[in-house]
Tab-separated table of C-alpha atoms and ligand atoms in Angstrom:
chain	number	residue	atom	x	y	z
A	1	MET	CA	42.102	-36.211	-9.470
A	2	LYS	CA	38.924	-38.492	-8.905
A	3	HIS	CA	40.500	-39.270	-5.781
A	4	LYS	CA	41.116	-36.247	-4.476
A	5	THR	CA	37.459	-35.064	-4.933
A	6	SER	CA	36.441	-38.559	-3.487
A	7	GLU	CA	38.410	-38.033	-0.144
A	8	MET	CA	36.694	-34.472	0.045
A	9	MET	CA	33.283	-35.694	-0.167
A	10	SER	CA	33.852	-38.003	2.486
A	11	MET	CA	34.982	-35.457	4.402
A	12	LEU	CA	32.426	-33.617	4.204
A	13	ASP	CA	30.140	-36.851	4.358
A	14	GLN	CA	28.964	-36.707	1.085
A	15	ASN	CA	30.423	-39.352	-0.658
A	16	HIS	CA	27.089	-40.891	-1.688
A	17	VAL	CA	27.057	-38.109	-4.420
A	18	MET	CA	30.060	-40.540	-6.327
A	19	LYS	CA	28.067	-43.789	-6.476
A	20	TYR	CA	27.747	-43.874	-9.946
A	21	MET	CA	31.694	-42.494	-11.022
A	22	ASP	CA	32.313	-46.069	-12.621
A	23	GLU	CA	29.371	-45.508	-14.769
A	24	LEU	CA	30.647	-41.916	-16.101
A	25	SER	CA	33.001	-41.758	-19.402
A	26	ALA	CA	36.153	-40.232	-18.676
A	27	ASP	CA	34.934	-36.905	-20.075
A	28	GLU	CA	31.644	-37.161	-18.077
A	29	GLN	CA	33.503	-37.786	-14.891
A	30	LYS	CA	36.053	-34.929	-15.618
A	31	GLU	CA	32.670	-32.425	-15.918
A	32	PHE	CA	31.018	-33.680	-12.676
A	33	ILE	CA	34.569	-33.207	-10.826
A	34	ASP	CA	34.756	-29.726	-12.425
A	35	GLN	CA	31.197	-28.872	-11.239
A	36	ILE	CA	31.929	-30.504	-7.592
A	37	ASP	CA	35.012	-27.743	-7.738
A	38	SER	CA	33.128	-25.098	-9.079
A	39	LEU	CA	30.308	-25.211	-6.508
A	40	ASP	CA	30.608	-23.234	-2.928
A	41	LEU	CA	30.080	-26.382	-0.867
A	42	SER	CA	30.487	-23.850	2.604
A	43	VAL	CA	26.239	-23.720	2.123
A	44	LEU	CA	26.349	-27.089	3.727
A	45	SER	CA	28.023	-25.947	7.352
A	46	ALA	CA	25.124	-24.895	9.616
A	47	ASP	CA	27.066	-21.547	10.149
A	48	ALA	CA	26.520	-20.495	6.545
A	49	THR	CA	22.736	-19.762	7.329
A	50	GLU	CA	22.888	-18.405	10.753
A	51	GLU	CA	22.220	-14.776	10.754
A	52	LYS	CA	21.754	-12.733	14.464
A	53	ARG	CA	19.649	-9.615	14.082
A	54	GLY	CA	19.669	-6.228	15.637
A	55	GLU	CA	17.741	-3.965	17.001
A	56	PHE	CA	14.733	-2.647	15.298
A	57	SER	CA	13.362	0.551	14.669
A	58	PRO	CA	10.648	2.151	12.777
A	59	LEU	CA	11.403	3.829	9.535
A	60	PHE	CA	8.799	6.332	8.007
A	61	ALA	CA	8.007	6.497	4.809
A	62	THR	CA	7.244	9.715	2.317
A	63	THR	CA	3.659	9.169	2.046
A	64	LEU	CA	1.345	8.818	-0.681
A	65	THR	CA	0.098	12.558	-0.015
A	66	GLU	CA	3.576	13.822	0.609
A	67	ILE	CA	4.848	12.787	-3.086
A	68	ASP	CA	1.292	14.008	-4.523
A	69	GLU	CA	2.093	17.673	-3.257
A	70	LYS	CA	5.868	17.419	-4.992
A	71	ARG	CA	4.971	15.302	-7.453
A	72	GLU	CA	5.885	17.605	-10.423
A	73	LYS	CA	9.258	18.399	-8.822
A	74	PHE	CA	10.278	14.962	-8.273
A	75	LYS	CA	9.044	14.145	-12.027
A	76	LYS	CA	11.201	16.615	-13.173
A	77	ILE	CA	14.313	15.426	-11.202
A	78	GLY	CA	13.410	11.693	-12.653
A	79	ILE	CA	13.156	12.622	-16.291
A	80	GLN	CA	16.240	14.829	-16.200
A	81	ALA	CA	18.333	11.377	-14.771
A	82	ILE	CA	16.408	9.490	-17.545
A	83	GLN	CA	17.508	11.490	-19.912
A	84	GLU	CA	21.111	12.300	-18.697
A	85	GLY	CA	21.434	8.417	-18.933
A	86	LYS	CA	22.331	7.601	-15.772
A	87	VAL	CA	19.334	5.232	-14.735
A	88	GLY	CA	19.543	1.612	-15.499
A	89	ALA	CA	16.811	-1.386	-14.669
A	90	VAL	CA	17.857	-4.705	-13.505
A	91	LEU	CA	14.915	-7.085	-13.728
A	92	LEU	CA	15.395	-10.095	-11.491
A	93	ALA	CA	13.937	-13.699	-13.603
A	94	GLY	CA	16.465	-15.998	-12.488
A	95	GLY	CA	13.407	-17.312	-9.765
A	96	GLN	CA	12.166	-20.934	-10.329
A	97	GLY	CA	8.428	-19.970	-9.953
A	98	SER	CA	7.748	-23.486	-8.120
A	99	ARG	CA	4.457	-21.908	-6.579
A	100	LEU	CA	2.904	-21.214	-9.682
A	101	GLY	CA	4.002	-24.564	-10.948
A	102	PHE	CA	4.953	-23.285	-14.461
A	103	ASP	CA	8.068	-25.312	-15.832
A	104	LYS	CA	9.160	-22.467	-18.043
A	105	PRO	CA	10.821	-18.804	-16.955
A	106	LYS	CA	7.666	-16.676	-15.328
A	107	GLY	CA	7.879	-13.823	-17.568
A	108	THR	CA	6.794	-16.429	-20.363
A	109	PHE	CA	3.602	-17.035	-18.409
A	110	ASN	CA	0.690	-15.720	-20.789
A	111	ILE	CA	-1.643	-14.128	-17.952
A	112	GLY	CA	-4.237	-12.540	-20.752
A	113	VAL	CA	-7.307	-14.045	-20.785
A	114	ASP	CA	-9.027	-12.943	-24.115
A	115	LYS	CA	-5.869	-11.891	-25.879
A	116	GLU	CA	-2.414	-13.425	-24.982
A	117	LEU	CA	-0.643	-11.005	-22.448
A	118	TYR	CA	2.620	-12.307	-21.093
A	119	ILE	CA	4.275	-11.267	-17.550
A	120	PHE	CA	7.417	-10.033	-19.634
A	121	GLU	CA	5.296	-7.871	-21.876
A	122	CYS	CA	3.199	-6.243	-19.161
A	123	LEU	CA	6.413	-4.961	-17.540
A	124	ILE	CA	7.930	-3.999	-20.847
A	125	ASN	CA	4.893	-1.997	-22.110
A	126	ASN	CA	4.820	-0.192	-18.097
A	127	LEU	CA	8.662	0.740	-19.120
A	128	MET	CA	7.609	1.910	-22.618
A	129	GLU	CA	5.619	4.776	-20.576
A	130	VAL	CA	8.369	6.117	-19.073
A	131	VAL	CA	10.587	5.604	-22.537
A	132	LYS	CA	7.566	7.503	-24.262
A	133	GLU	CA	7.776	10.352	-21.508
A	134	ALA	CA	11.530	10.833	-21.318
A	135	HIS	CA	12.067	10.448	-25.172
A	136	THR	CA	14.645	7.913	-24.223
A	137	TRP	CA	15.439	4.057	-23.904
A	138	VAL	CA	16.060	2.592	-20.578
A	139	PRO	CA	18.861	0.491	-20.370
A	140	LEU	CA	17.467	-3.070	-18.804
A	141	PHE	CA	19.359	-5.780	-17.695
A	142	ILE	CA	17.461	-8.979	-17.244
A	143	MET	CA	18.824	-11.948	-14.872
A	144	THR	CA	17.966	-15.113	-15.352
A	145	SER	CA	19.116	-18.638	-14.144
A	146	VAL	CA	21.325	-21.092	-15.881
A	147	ASP	CA	18.367	-23.055	-16.948
A	148	ASN	CA	16.020	-20.342	-18.166
A	149	LYS	CA	18.153	-18.056	-19.957
A	150	LYS	CA	17.913	-19.961	-23.455
A	151	ASP	CA	14.483	-19.711	-23.484
A	152	THR	CA	14.140	-16.275	-21.736
A	153	ILE	CA	16.372	-14.778	-24.764
A	154	ASP	CA	14.826	-16.529	-27.323
A	155	PHE	CA	10.826	-15.473	-25.690
A	156	PHE	CA	11.842	-12.076	-26.056
A	157	ARG	CA	13.272	-12.567	-29.871
A	158	GLU	CA	10.439	-14.218	-30.766
A	159	HIS	CA	8.105	-11.463	-29.449
A	160	ASN	CA	10.285	-8.928	-30.799
A	161	TYR	CA	11.015	-7.806	-27.114
A	162	PHE	CA	7.367	-6.466	-27.568
A	163	GLY	CA	8.726	-3.137	-29.078
A	164	TYR	CA	11.378	-2.297	-26.700
A	165	SER	CA	15.199	-1.623	-28.501
A	166	GLU	CA	17.109	-4.905	-28.806
A	167	ASP	CA	20.497	-2.524	-27.985
A	168	ASN	CA	19.541	-1.659	-24.624
A	169	VAL	CA	18.407	-4.942	-23.388
A	170	TRP	CA	20.999	-7.396	-21.881
A	171	PHE	CA	20.682	-10.704	-20.360
A	172	PHE	CA	23.178	-12.370	-18.045
A	173	ALA	CA	22.806	-15.288	-15.694
A	174	GLN	CA	23.051	-15.770	-12.276
A	175	GLU	CA	24.832	-18.511	-10.314
A	176	GLN	CA	23.761	-21.780	-8.769
A	177	LEU	CA	24.537	-23.198	-5.502
A	178	PRO	CA	24.123	-26.741	-4.453
A	179	THR	CA	20.813	-27.957	-2.804
A	180	VAL	CA	20.311	-30.419	0.336
A	181	ASP	CA	17.633	-32.664	0.910
A	182	THR	CA	16.023	-32.770	4.625
A	183	ASN	CA	18.996	-34.701	6.063
A	184	GLY	CA	21.537	-32.198	4.661
A	185	LYS	CA	22.452	-34.605	2.149
A	186	LEU	CA	23.823	-33.322	-1.625
A	187	MET	CA	21.403	-34.459	-4.123
A	188	LEU	CA	22.292	-35.456	-7.652
A	189	SER	CA	20.025	-34.711	-10.567
A	190	GLY	CA	22.056	-36.789	-13.158
A	191	LYS	CA	24.618	-39.318	-12.503
A	192	GLY	CA	27.323	-37.050	-13.000
A	193	THR	CA	25.684	-33.858	-11.816
A	194	ILE	CA	24.934	-32.667	-8.249
A	195	ALA	CA	21.444	-30.983	-7.726
A	196	THR	CA	21.595	-27.238	-7.973
A	197	ALA	CA	19.660	-24.328	-8.039
A	198	PRO	CA	19.991	-20.345	-8.524
A	199	ASN	CA	21.322	-18.455	-5.597
A	200	GLY	CA	18.600	-15.986	-5.014
A	201	ASN	CA	17.751	-12.483	-6.010
A	202	GLY	CA	20.554	-10.895	-4.138
A	203	GLY	CA	23.324	-12.352	-6.165
A	204	TRP	CA	22.273	-10.112	-8.810
A	205	TYR	CA	24.994	-7.453	-8.624
A	206	ALA	CA	27.667	-9.682	-7.996
A	207	SER	CA	26.527	-11.794	-10.703
A	208	MET	CA	26.564	-8.553	-13.223
A	209	GLU	CA	30.098	-8.256	-12.145
A	210	LYS	CA	30.924	-11.997	-12.877
A	211	THR	CA	28.903	-11.569	-16.176
A	212	GLY	CA	30.702	-8.072	-17.686
A	213	MET	CA	27.306	-6.029	-17.029
A	214	LEU	CA	29.437	-3.714	-14.973
A	215	LYS	CA	31.849	-2.899	-17.045
A	216	ILE	CA	28.522	-1.768	-19.477
A	217	LEU	CA	27.404	0.025	-17.118
A	218	ARG	CA	30.614	2.066	-16.310
A	219	ASP	CA	30.760	2.257	-20.317
A	220	ILE	CA	27.448	3.746	-20.362
A	221	ARG	CA	27.574	5.333	-17.209
A	222	VAL	CA	24.668	4.182	-15.507
A	223	LYS	CA	24.703	6.019	-11.960
A	224	TRP	CA	21.346	4.650	-10.439
A	225	LEU	CA	19.593	0.830	-10.806
A	226	ASN	CA	16.218	0.171	-10.419
A	227	VAL	CA	16.188	-3.499	-9.437
A	228	PHE	CA	12.844	-5.311	-9.765
A	229	ALA	CA	10.875	-8.279	-9.563
A	230	VAL	CA	9.017	-10.091	-12.415
A	231	ASP	CA	6.452	-11.329	-10.937
A	232	ASN	CA	4.620	-7.922	-9.961
A	233	VAL	CA	2.372	-7.284	-13.211
A	234	LEU	CA	1.691	-3.742	-12.513
A	235	GLN	CA	5.066	-2.951	-11.554
A	236	ARG	CA	6.159	0.850	-12.565
A	237	ILE	CA	9.999	0.481	-13.535
A	238	ALA	CA	12.441	3.685	-13.927
A	239	ASP	CA	9.338	5.530	-12.361
A	240	PRO	CA	10.906	9.045	-12.563
A	241	CYS	CA	8.927	9.988	-9.498
A	242	PHE	CA	10.474	7.795	-7.671
A	243	ILE	CA	14.026	8.107	-8.922
A	244	GLY	CA	13.428	11.923	-8.477
A	245	ALA	CA	12.429	11.649	-4.804
A	246	VAL	CA	15.365	9.693	-4.081
A	247	ILE	CA	17.581	11.993	-5.629
A	248	ASP	CA	15.937	14.780	-3.990
A	249	SER	CA	16.386	13.240	-0.502
A	250	GLY	CA	20.124	12.964	-0.951
A	251	LYS	CA	19.613	9.299	0.269
A	252	VAL	CA	21.778	6.524	-1.797
A	253	SER	CA	18.966	4.117	-2.018
A	254	GLY	CA	15.133	4.068	-2.291
A	255	ALA	CA	11.949	1.247	-1.654
A	256	LYS	CA	9.025	1.264	-2.831
A	257	VAL	CA	6.654	0.336	0.026
A	258	VAL	CA	3.079	0.114	0.483
A	259	ALA	CA	1.152	0.607	3.574
A	260	LYS	CA	0.256	-2.951	5.395
A	261	ALA	CA	-3.373	-4.156	4.737
A	262	ASP	CA	-3.677	-5.197	8.346
A	263	PRO	CA	-0.809	-5.839	11.319
A	264	ASP	CA	-0.606	-9.427	10.402
A	265	GLU	CA	-0.047	-9.050	6.819
A	266	LYS	CA	2.686	-11.438	5.593
A	267	VAL	CA	5.085	-9.141	4.011
A	268	GLY	CA	8.645	-7.854	5.116
A	269	VAL	CA	8.514	-4.502	6.413
A	270	LEU	CA	11.272	-1.415	5.659
A	271	CYS	CA	12.828	-0.789	8.987
A	272	LEU	CA	16.179	0.382	10.831
A	273	GLU	CA	18.367	-2.399	12.469
A	274	ASP	CA	21.048	-0.691	14.543
A	275	GLY	CA	20.365	2.323	12.953
A	276	LYS	CA	20.700	0.929	9.177
A	277	PRO	CA	17.689	0.871	7.002
A	278	SER	CA	16.339	-3.289	6.998
A	279	ILE	CA	13.824	-5.146	6.241
A	280	VAL	CA	12.126	-7.703	9.473
A	281	GLU	CA	10.188	-10.371	7.991
A	282	TYR	CA	7.032	-10.791	9.443
A	283	TYR	CA	7.895	-14.103	11.135
A	284	GLU	CA	10.455	-12.277	12.907
A	285	MET	CA	8.365	-9.160	14.276
A	286	THR	CA	7.355	-10.030	17.839
A	287	GLU	CA	3.801	-8.788	18.918
A	288	GLU	CA	4.396	-5.645	20.300
A	289	MET	CA	6.310	-4.882	16.948
A	290	ARG	CA	3.441	-5.934	14.504
A	291	THR	CA	0.462	-3.821	16.533
A	292	ARG	CA	2.314	-1.110	17.749
A	293	ARG	CA	0.906	2.510	16.760
A	294	GLU	CA	2.114	6.045	16.158
A	295	PRO	CA	0.352	8.891	17.497
A	296	ASN	CA	-1.371	9.696	14.142
A	297	GLY	CA	-2.764	5.807	14.426
A	298	LEU	CA	-0.637	4.490	11.920
A	299	LEU	CA	1.372	1.175	12.468
A	300	SER	CA	4.785	2.068	14.047
A	301	TYR	CA	6.247	-1.113	11.220
A	302	ASN	CA	3.827	-0.273	8.144
A	303	TYR	CA	5.579	-0.083	5.429
A	304	GLY	CA	5.935	-3.836	3.508
A	305	VAL	CA	8.522	-3.689	0.262
A	306	ILE	CA	7.805	-4.537	-2.921
A	307	LEU	CA	11.167	-5.589	-4.416
A	308	ASN	CA	11.771	-2.653	-6.455
A	309	TYR	CA	14.161	-0.829	-5.287
A	310	LEU	CA	16.881	2.052	-6.442
A	311	PHE	CA	20.018	1.947	-5.530
A	312	ARG	CA	23.233	4.216	-6.231
A	313	VAL	CA	25.955	2.289	-8.126
A	314	ASP	CA	28.664	3.817	-6.202
A	315	LYS	CA	27.537	2.459	-3.415
A	316	LEU	CA	26.713	-0.733	-4.792
A	317	ASN	CA	30.078	-1.495	-5.865
A	318	GLN	CA	31.102	-1.590	-1.869
A	319	THR	CA	29.084	-4.011	-1.472
A	320	LEU	CA	30.933	-6.791	-3.496
A	321	LYS	CA	33.274	-7.425	-0.647
A	322	VAL	CA	30.986	-8.009	1.592
A	323	LYS	CA	29.164	-11.957	1.731
A	324	LEU	CA	25.054	-11.394	2.116
A	325	PRO	CA	23.515	-13.855	4.762
A	326	LEU	CA	22.465	-17.086	2.968
A	327	HIS	CA	18.624	-17.977	3.354
A	328	ARG	CA	17.532	-21.522	3.453
A	329	ALA	CA	14.216	-22.166	1.288
A	330	PHE	CA	12.229	-25.444	1.608
A	331	LYS	CA	11.403	-26.222	-2.267
A	332	LYS	CA	10.362	-28.833	-4.961
A	333	ILE	CA	14.009	-29.883	-6.412
A	334	LYS	CA	14.419	-32.889	-9.086
A	335	TYR	CA	16.582	-35.043	-8.076
A	336	LEU	CA	17.614	-38.904	-8.419
A	337	ASN	CA	16.501	-41.571	-6.498
A	338	ASP	CA	18.464	-44.645	-5.109
A	339	ASP	CA	17.133	-46.236	-8.232
A	340	GLY	CA	18.657	-43.646	-10.206
A	341	ILE	CA	15.427	-42.445	-11.442
A	342	LEU	CA	14.555	-38.571	-11.793
A	343	VAL	CA	11.935	-37.545	-9.733
A	344	SER	CA	9.931	-34.137	-10.171
A	345	PRO	CA	8.496	-33.776	-6.791
A	346	GLU	CA	4.816	-32.825	-6.002
A	347	GLU	CA	5.767	-31.006	-2.730
A	348	PRO	CA	8.498	-29.542	-1.460
A	349	ASN	CA	11.599	-31.943	-0.753
A	350	ALA	CA	14.860	-30.006	-0.095
A	351	TYR	CA	16.405	-26.805	0.505
A	352	LYS	CA	17.955	-24.461	-1.625
A	353	PHE	CA	20.436	-21.678	-0.705
A	354	GLU	CA	19.269	-18.199	-1.410
A	355	THR	CA	20.834	-14.533	-1.288
A	356	LEU	CA	18.238	-11.905	-0.989
A	357	ALA	CA	17.749	-8.479	-2.396
A	358	LEU	CA	16.286	-6.963	0.484
A	359	ASP	CA	19.844	-7.699	2.588
A	360	MET	CA	21.563	-5.467	0.303
A	361	VAL	CA	19.031	-2.608	1.435
A	362	LYS	CA	21.076	-3.514	4.757
A	363	LEU	CA	24.301	-2.732	3.513
A	364	GLN	CA	23.144	1.270	2.282
A	365	ASP	CA	23.922	4.154	4.775
A	366	ASN	CA	20.304	5.249	4.426
A	367	CYS	CA	16.840	4.421	2.139
A	368	LEU	CA	14.252	6.266	1.103
A	369	ALA	CA	10.618	4.570	1.581
A	370	TYR	CA	8.514	5.895	-0.943
A	371	GLU	CA	4.934	4.825	-0.678
A	372	VAL	CA	2.592	3.384	-3.536
A	373	ASP	CA	-0.492	2.328	-4.148
A	374	ARG	CA	-0.956	-1.068	-3.945
A	375	THR	CA	-4.140	-1.213	-6.234
A	376	LYS	CA	-2.071	0.722	-8.509
A	377	GLU	CA	1.636	-1.203	-8.154
A	378	PHE	CA	1.121	-4.095	-6.944
A	379	ALA	CA	0.295	-7.651	-8.620
A	380	PRO	CA	1.705	-10.060	-7.583
A	381	VAL	CA	1.687	-13.143	-9.671
A	382	LYS	CA	2.943	-16.113	-7.066
A	383	ASN	CA	0.314	-18.567	-6.836
A	384	LYS	CA	-2.158	-20.344	-9.115
A	385	THR	CA	-5.181	-19.155	-7.169
A	386	GLY	CA	-5.714	-17.477	-3.995
A	387	VAL	CA	-3.544	-14.614	-2.476
A	388	ASP	CA	-1.014	-12.950	-4.523
A	389	SER	CA	-2.249	-15.145	-7.895
A	390	VAL	CA	-2.824	-15.414	-11.555
A	391	ASP	CA	-6.375	-14.382	-10.326
A	392	SER	CA	-5.795	-11.350	-8.316
A	393	ALA	CA	-3.459	-10.326	-10.903
A	394	ARG	CA	-5.908	-10.636	-13.559
A	395	GLU	CA	-8.473	-8.163	-11.315
A	396	LEU	CA	-5.739	-5.822	-10.679
A	397	LEU	CA	-4.834	-5.511	-13.972
A	398	LYS	CA	-8.729	-4.965	-15.145
A	399	MET	CA	-9.126	-2.811	-11.960
A	400	ASN	CA	-6.099	-0.425	-13.902
A	401	GLY	CA	-7.609	-0.264	-17.075
A	402	VAL	CA	-5.082	-2.928	-18.468
A	403	GLU	CA	-7.157	-5.084	-21.577
A	404	ILE	CA	-6.241	-8.790	-21.101
B	1	UTP	P1	10.307	-15.695	-5.547
B	1	UTP	O1	10.905	-15.221	-4.022
B	1	UTP	O2	8.935	-15.534	-5.474
B	1	UTP	O3	10.974	-17.139	-6.158
B	1	UTP	O4	11.474	-14.437	-6.239
B	1	UTP	P2	10.497	-17.725	-7.242
B	1	UTP	O5	11.799	-18.733	-7.070
B	1	UTP	O6	10.414	-16.834	-8.468
B	1	UTP	O7	9.170	-18.265	-6.519
B	1	UTP	P3	8.752	-19.457	-5.767
B	1	UTP	O8	9.074	-19.136	-4.459
B	1	UTP	O9	9.831	-20.906	-6.491
B	1	UTP	O10	7.319	-20.253	-6.328
B	1	UTP	C1	10.957	-13.148	-6.144
B	1	UTP	C2	11.785	-12.512	-7.489
B	1	UTP	O11	13.215	-12.801	-7.120
B	1	UTP	C3	13.619	-13.347	-8.370
B	1	UTP	C4	12.199	-14.049	-8.903
B	1	UTP	O12	12.259	-14.238	-10.283
B	1	UTP	C5	11.324	-12.824	-8.906
B	1	UTP	O13	11.721	-11.640	-9.840
B	1	UTP	N1	14.475	-14.229	-8.234
B	1	UTP	C6	14.321	-15.429	-7.051
B	1	UTP	C7	15.532	-14.490	-9.057
B	1	UTP	O14	16.010	-13.918	-9.746
B	1	UTP	N2	16.709	-15.333	-8.472
B	1	UTP	C8	16.539	-16.416	-7.841
B	1	UTP	O15	16.984	-17.202	-7.001
B	1	UTP	C9	15.610	-16.397	-6.917
């Protein structure tokens, strides 16, 4: 067994990870070999991360004005779907929040100034508004990483779920993938442990299947899932108007989008790729795409995604058979140095491999781009200061009348 693993690692030119094998007890050796066997080592091949893009064309959004005109109608449809128990929410909270430099789950960060106000609390408060309006709980699934699952659950318990109904909350952990240094070499995080990282926010549906959450979805007959990021403290969750607009459009998915602040804003833009809904990253856009305008003066590629999507569950089931593209992200990853000492790097030092939720949009037949006002619904907490930071999110919370 030990020999076979060693041979495999040699073949992959990764035998250095076996360095401390003889120092490990029999149990530790077994655990190490089990970990290696369970890891998806295909990420080590360069082709794993190559993605060829198709032909892009613009996708126009249902604008704020159009939504305002039909608000009552959309809301009615959305509230009805929620009351019929057809809508669930999935909170993506498995990220490492390395830019924020906060060691605990990002949702447990206190964004308050004069009082305690945690990121998870902001999200639950927002969801509670819908609960009050619809007079029913919305099933909430919270994805964590393997490492932050216990802290997340403990935090919710300690805070009494911020008034949410515990019976309507489920936690599940996403999977991990190996990380590599800049030479493509696996790293150790212990003498008998390969350094791994959560496999990106695109893994949520497959992880829901593996952890038994899809069975719960089927049992409680959820038909639509609203998926959203933990770090937007103004995030509107299970927004009845958004849900109603998507249902009314007859489309199988929806994405909340914001109009770009300027052509060069660094956001992924919702568009069509080979006729299918897709997201083009800012660095993939040509100058022509960035600056092109429609006759009405609006940018042709105008609508940035904010990681708030609505998917029809029956259509998601089909995506389980597809392998999502892997993206490499350069991050700070703890590793054992040559002297066997665990190092917590100050700067990014290694690559993690991620699938992205936005790639699930591409697997949908169509998608309603639903415009929201960024000053009311988009306050991401990515950095400590500056753009998309604790400071900017605090300002936006205040602007929206939230006491902080
Ligand atoms: P980000 O792309 O901002 O990544 O996540 P991050 O790991 O949280 O932060 P940085 O880049 O290290 O600073 C966007 C959303 O996707 C979730 C995050 O929790 C956040 O809600 N996410 C990200 C996951 O759930 N799992 C992952 O593996 C990565």
